[in-house]
Short mmCIF file of C-alpha atoms in Angstrom, two decimals:
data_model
loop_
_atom_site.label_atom_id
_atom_site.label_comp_id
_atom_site.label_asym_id
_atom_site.label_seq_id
_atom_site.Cartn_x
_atom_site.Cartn_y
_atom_site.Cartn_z
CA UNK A 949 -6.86 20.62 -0.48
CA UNK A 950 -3.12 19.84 -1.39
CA UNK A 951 -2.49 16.20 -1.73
CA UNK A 952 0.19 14.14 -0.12
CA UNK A 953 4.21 15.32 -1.25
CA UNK A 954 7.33 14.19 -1.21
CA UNK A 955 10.61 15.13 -1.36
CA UNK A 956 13.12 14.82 -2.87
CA UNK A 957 11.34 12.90 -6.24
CA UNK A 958 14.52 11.72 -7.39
CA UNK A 959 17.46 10.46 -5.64
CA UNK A 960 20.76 9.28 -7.09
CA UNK A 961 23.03 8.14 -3.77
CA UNK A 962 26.25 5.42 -3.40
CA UNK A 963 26.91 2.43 -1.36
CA UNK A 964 27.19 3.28 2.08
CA UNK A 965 25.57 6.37 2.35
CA UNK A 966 22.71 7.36 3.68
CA UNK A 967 19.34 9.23 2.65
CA UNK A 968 16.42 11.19 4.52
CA UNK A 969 13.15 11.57 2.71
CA UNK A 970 10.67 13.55 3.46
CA UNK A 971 6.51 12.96 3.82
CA UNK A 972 4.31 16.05 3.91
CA UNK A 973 0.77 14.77 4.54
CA UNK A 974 -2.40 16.03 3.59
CA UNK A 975 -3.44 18.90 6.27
CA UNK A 976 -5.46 17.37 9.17
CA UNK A 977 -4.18 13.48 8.44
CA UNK A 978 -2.30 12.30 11.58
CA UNK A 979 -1.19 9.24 9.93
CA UNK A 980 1.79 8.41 7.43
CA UNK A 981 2.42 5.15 6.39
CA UNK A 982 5.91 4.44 4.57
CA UNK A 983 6.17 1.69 2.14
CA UNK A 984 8.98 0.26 -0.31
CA UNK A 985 7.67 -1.01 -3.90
CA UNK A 986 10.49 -2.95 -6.15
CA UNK A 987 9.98 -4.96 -9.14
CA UNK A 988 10.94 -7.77 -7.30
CA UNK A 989 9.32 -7.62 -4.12
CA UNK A 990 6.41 -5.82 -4.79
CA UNK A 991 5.01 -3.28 -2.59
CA UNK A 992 6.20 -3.87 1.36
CA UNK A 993 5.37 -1.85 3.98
CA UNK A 994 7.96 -0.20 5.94
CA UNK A 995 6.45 1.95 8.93
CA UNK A 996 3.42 4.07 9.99
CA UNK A 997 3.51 6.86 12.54
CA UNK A 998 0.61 8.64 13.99
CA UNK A 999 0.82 11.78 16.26
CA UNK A 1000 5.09 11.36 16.61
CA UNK A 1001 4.46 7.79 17.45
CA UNK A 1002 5.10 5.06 15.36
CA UNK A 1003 2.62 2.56 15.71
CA UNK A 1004 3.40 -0.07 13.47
CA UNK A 1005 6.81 -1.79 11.80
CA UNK A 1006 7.30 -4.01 8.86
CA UNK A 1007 9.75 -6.13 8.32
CA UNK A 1008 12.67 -4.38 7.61
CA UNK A 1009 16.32 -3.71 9.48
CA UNK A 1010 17.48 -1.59 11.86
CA UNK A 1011 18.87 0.54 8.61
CA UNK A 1012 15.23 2.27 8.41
CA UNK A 1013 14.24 4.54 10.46
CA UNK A 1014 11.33 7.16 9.89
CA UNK A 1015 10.03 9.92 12.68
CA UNK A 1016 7.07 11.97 12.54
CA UNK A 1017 6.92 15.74 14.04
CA UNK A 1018 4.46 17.26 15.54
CA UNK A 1019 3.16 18.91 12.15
CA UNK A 1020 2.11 15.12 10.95
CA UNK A 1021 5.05 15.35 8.24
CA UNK A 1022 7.25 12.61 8.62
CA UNK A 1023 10.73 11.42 7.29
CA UNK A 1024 12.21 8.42 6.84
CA UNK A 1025 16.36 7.35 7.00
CA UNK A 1026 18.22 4.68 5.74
CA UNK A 1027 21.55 4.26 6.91
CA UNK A 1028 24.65 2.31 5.11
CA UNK A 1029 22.63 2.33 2.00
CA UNK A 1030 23.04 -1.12 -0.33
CA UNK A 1031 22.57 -1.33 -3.54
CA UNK A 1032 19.15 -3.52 -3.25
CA UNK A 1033 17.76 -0.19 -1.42
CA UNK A 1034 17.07 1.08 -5.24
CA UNK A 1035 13.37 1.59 -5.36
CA UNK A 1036 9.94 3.43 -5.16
CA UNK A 1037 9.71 4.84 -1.68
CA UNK A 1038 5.86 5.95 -1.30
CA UNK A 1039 4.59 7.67 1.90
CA UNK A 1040 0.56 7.43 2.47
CA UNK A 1041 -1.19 9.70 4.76
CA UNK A 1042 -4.38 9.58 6.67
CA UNK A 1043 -6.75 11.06 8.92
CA UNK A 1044 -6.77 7.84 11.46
CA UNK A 1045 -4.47 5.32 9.46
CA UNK A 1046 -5.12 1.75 9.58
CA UNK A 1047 -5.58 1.04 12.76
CA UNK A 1048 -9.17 2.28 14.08
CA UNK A 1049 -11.77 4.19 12.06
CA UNK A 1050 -12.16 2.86 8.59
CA UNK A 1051 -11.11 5.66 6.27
CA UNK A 1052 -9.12 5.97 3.12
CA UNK A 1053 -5.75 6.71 2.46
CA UNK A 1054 -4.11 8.81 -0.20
CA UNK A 1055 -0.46 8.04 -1.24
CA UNK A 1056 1.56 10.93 -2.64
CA UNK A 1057 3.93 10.69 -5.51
CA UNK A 1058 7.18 8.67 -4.19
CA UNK A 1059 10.57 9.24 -4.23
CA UNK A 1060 12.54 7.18 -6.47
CA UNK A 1061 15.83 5.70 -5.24
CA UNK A 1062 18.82 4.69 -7.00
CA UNK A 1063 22.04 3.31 -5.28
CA UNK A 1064 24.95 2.74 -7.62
CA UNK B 437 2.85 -20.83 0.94
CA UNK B 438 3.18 -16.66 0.93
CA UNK B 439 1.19 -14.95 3.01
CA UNK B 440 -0.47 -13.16 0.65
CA UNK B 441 -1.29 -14.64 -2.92
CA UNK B 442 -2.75 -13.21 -6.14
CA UNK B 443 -3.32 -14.71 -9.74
CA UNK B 444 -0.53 -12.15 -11.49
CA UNK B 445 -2.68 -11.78 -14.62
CA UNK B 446 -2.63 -10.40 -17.08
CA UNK B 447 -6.42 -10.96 -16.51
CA UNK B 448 -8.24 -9.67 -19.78
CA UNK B 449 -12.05 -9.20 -19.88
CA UNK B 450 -14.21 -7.44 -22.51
CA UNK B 451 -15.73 -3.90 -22.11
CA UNK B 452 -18.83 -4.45 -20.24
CA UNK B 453 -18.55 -7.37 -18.26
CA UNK B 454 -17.44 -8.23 -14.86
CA UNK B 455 -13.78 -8.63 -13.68
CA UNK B 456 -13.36 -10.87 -10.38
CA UNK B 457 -9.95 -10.50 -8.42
CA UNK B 458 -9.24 -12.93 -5.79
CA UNK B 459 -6.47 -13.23 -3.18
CA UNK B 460 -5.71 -15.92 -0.32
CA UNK B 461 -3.83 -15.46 2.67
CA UNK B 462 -2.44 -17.60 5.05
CA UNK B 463 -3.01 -15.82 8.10
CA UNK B 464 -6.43 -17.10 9.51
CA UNK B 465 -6.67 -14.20 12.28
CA UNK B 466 -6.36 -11.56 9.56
CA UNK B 467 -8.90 -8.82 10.55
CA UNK B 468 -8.21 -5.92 7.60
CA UNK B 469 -8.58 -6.03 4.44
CA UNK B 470 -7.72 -4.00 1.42
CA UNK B 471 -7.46 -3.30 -2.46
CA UNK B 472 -5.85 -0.88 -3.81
CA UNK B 473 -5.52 -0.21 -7.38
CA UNK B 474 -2.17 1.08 -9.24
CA UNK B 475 -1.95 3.16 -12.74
CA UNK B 476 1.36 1.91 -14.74
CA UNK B 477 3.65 4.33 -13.46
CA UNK B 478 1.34 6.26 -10.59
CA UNK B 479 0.45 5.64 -6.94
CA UNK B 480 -1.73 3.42 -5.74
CA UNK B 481 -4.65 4.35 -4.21
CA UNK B 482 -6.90 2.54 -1.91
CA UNK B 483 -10.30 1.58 -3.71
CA UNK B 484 -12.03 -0.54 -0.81
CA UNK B 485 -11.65 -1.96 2.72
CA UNK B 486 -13.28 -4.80 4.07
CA UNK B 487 -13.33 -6.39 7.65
CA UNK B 488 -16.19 -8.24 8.29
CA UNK B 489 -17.34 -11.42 6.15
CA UNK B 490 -19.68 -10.68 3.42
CA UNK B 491 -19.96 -8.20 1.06
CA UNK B 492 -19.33 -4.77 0.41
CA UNK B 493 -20.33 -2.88 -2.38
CA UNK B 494 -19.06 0.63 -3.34
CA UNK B 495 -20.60 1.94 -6.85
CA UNK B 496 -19.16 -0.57 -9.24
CA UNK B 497 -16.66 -2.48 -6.82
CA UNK B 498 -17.77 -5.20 -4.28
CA UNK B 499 -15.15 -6.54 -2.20
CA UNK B 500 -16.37 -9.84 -0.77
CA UNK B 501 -14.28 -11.73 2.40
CA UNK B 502 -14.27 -15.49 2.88
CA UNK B 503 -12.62 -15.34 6.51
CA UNK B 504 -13.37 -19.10 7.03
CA UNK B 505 -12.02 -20.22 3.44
CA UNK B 506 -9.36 -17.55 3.97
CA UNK B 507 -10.33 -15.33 0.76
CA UNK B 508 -11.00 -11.77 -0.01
CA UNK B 509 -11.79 -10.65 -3.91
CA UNK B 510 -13.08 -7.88 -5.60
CA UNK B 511 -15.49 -7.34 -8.51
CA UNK B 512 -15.81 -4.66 -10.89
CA UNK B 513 -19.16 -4.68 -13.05
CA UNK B 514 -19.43 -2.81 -16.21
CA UNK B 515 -15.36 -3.24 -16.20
CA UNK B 516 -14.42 0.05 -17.99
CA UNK B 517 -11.07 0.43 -20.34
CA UNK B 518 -9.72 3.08 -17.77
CA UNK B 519 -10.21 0.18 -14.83
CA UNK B 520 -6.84 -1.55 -17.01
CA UNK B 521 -4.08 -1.49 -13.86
CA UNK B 522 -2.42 -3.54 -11.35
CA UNK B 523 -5.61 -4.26 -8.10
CA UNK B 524 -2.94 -5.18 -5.09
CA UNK B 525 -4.57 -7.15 -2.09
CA UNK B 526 -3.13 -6.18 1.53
CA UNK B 527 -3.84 -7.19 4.33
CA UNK B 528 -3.28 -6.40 8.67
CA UNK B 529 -2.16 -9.60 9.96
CA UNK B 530 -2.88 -10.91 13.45
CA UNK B 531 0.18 -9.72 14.54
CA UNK B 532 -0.32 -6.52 13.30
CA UNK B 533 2.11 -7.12 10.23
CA UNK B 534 0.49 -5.39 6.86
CA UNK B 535 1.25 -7.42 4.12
CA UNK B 536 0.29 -6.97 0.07
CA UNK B 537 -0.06 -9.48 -2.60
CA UNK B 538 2.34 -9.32 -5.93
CA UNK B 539 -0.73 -7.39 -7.67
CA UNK B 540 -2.92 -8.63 -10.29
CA UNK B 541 -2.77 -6.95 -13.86
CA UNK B 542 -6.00 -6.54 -15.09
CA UNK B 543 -6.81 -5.26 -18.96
CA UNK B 544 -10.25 -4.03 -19.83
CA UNK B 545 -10.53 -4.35 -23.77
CA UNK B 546 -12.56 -2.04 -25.72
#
């Protein structure tokens, strides 16, 4: 079975703009889970969608948005990008997510941000 | 106080004996619980969940939640060389808020 992938790996952007990254989960996982992991915050979760719904929101600004089709793979936005958006963006899939049966949850590779 | 807190290490224990993780939160109606461990340079991946006091033991792992004392940790017997990584604590808050620790660096030495 194909684990979780993302795209693009590696992205080099610019003040200002903005970036759409892309979450293909495992095949039959409803969930994805978005999270942001810097050196200096740590690992903070961003959003998690499940079935084109997202059903839970971290604490983050109106600049990040994510959707989820109805294939399960999901993308996330950030508009007006700033320069302390440089970091690890992982997306985590599962079959139920977090909320409701307890099962695991399998993150896929990340996609590494830098804003100059 | 953070809302989720973690020793940052670098915790060292020999080849062989037993590592113990722990993490406080400040949340008392915290339901969720998890640990997920984190290869320099990979993913993390989820290793255990917990929810209800007690332990819970999963091969060489036990997670164990304090709910009243507002703990959750995580043993590792027979700590192996390849268990040397960053164990994160997370958390579901009780208003639905999923929060991690900073990580704990732990080195198993040969």
């Amino acid at each position: 079975k194909a684990g979780v992938t993302q795209t693009p790996r590696y992205l080099i952007k610019t003040r200002g703009q903005q970036v759409t990254l892309s979450c293909s989960p495992i095949s039959g996982h409803r969930s994805v889970s978005w999270y942001q992991q810097t050196p200096g915050q740590g690992l903070q979760f961003l959003f998690e969608y499940f079935s084109e719904t997202q059903r839970n929101k971290g604490n983050f600004p109106g600049r990040f948005s994510g959707r989820q089709f109805s294939n399960s793979r999901s993308e996330m936005n950030v508009s007006t990008l700033e320069l302390g958006d440089s970091a690890l963006y992982l997306c985590a899939s599962s079959y139920a997510g977090t909320s409701g049966s307890r099962e695991t949850q399998y993150f896929g590779p990340g996609t590494r941000l830098l804003v100059l | 106080q953070k809302e989720v807190e973690q020793n940052s290490g670098p915790l060292s224990v020999p080849e062989g004996a037993i590592a113990s993780l722990n993490c406080t939160y400040s949340d008392r109606g915290s339901q969720s619980f998890f640990w997920y461990r984190q290869y320099s340079g990979k993913s993390p991946e989820l290793i255990m969940f917990i929810y209800s006091n007690g332990d819970k033991e999963d091969g060489r792992f036990t997670a164990q939640l304090n709910k009243a004392s507002q703990y959750v940790s995580l043993l590792i017997r027979d700590s192996q060389p390849s268990d040397s990584a960053t164990y994160l604590c997370a958390l579901k808050t009780s208003y639905d808020k999923v929060i991690f620790g900073p990580g704990t660096s732990l080195s198993v030495i040969p």
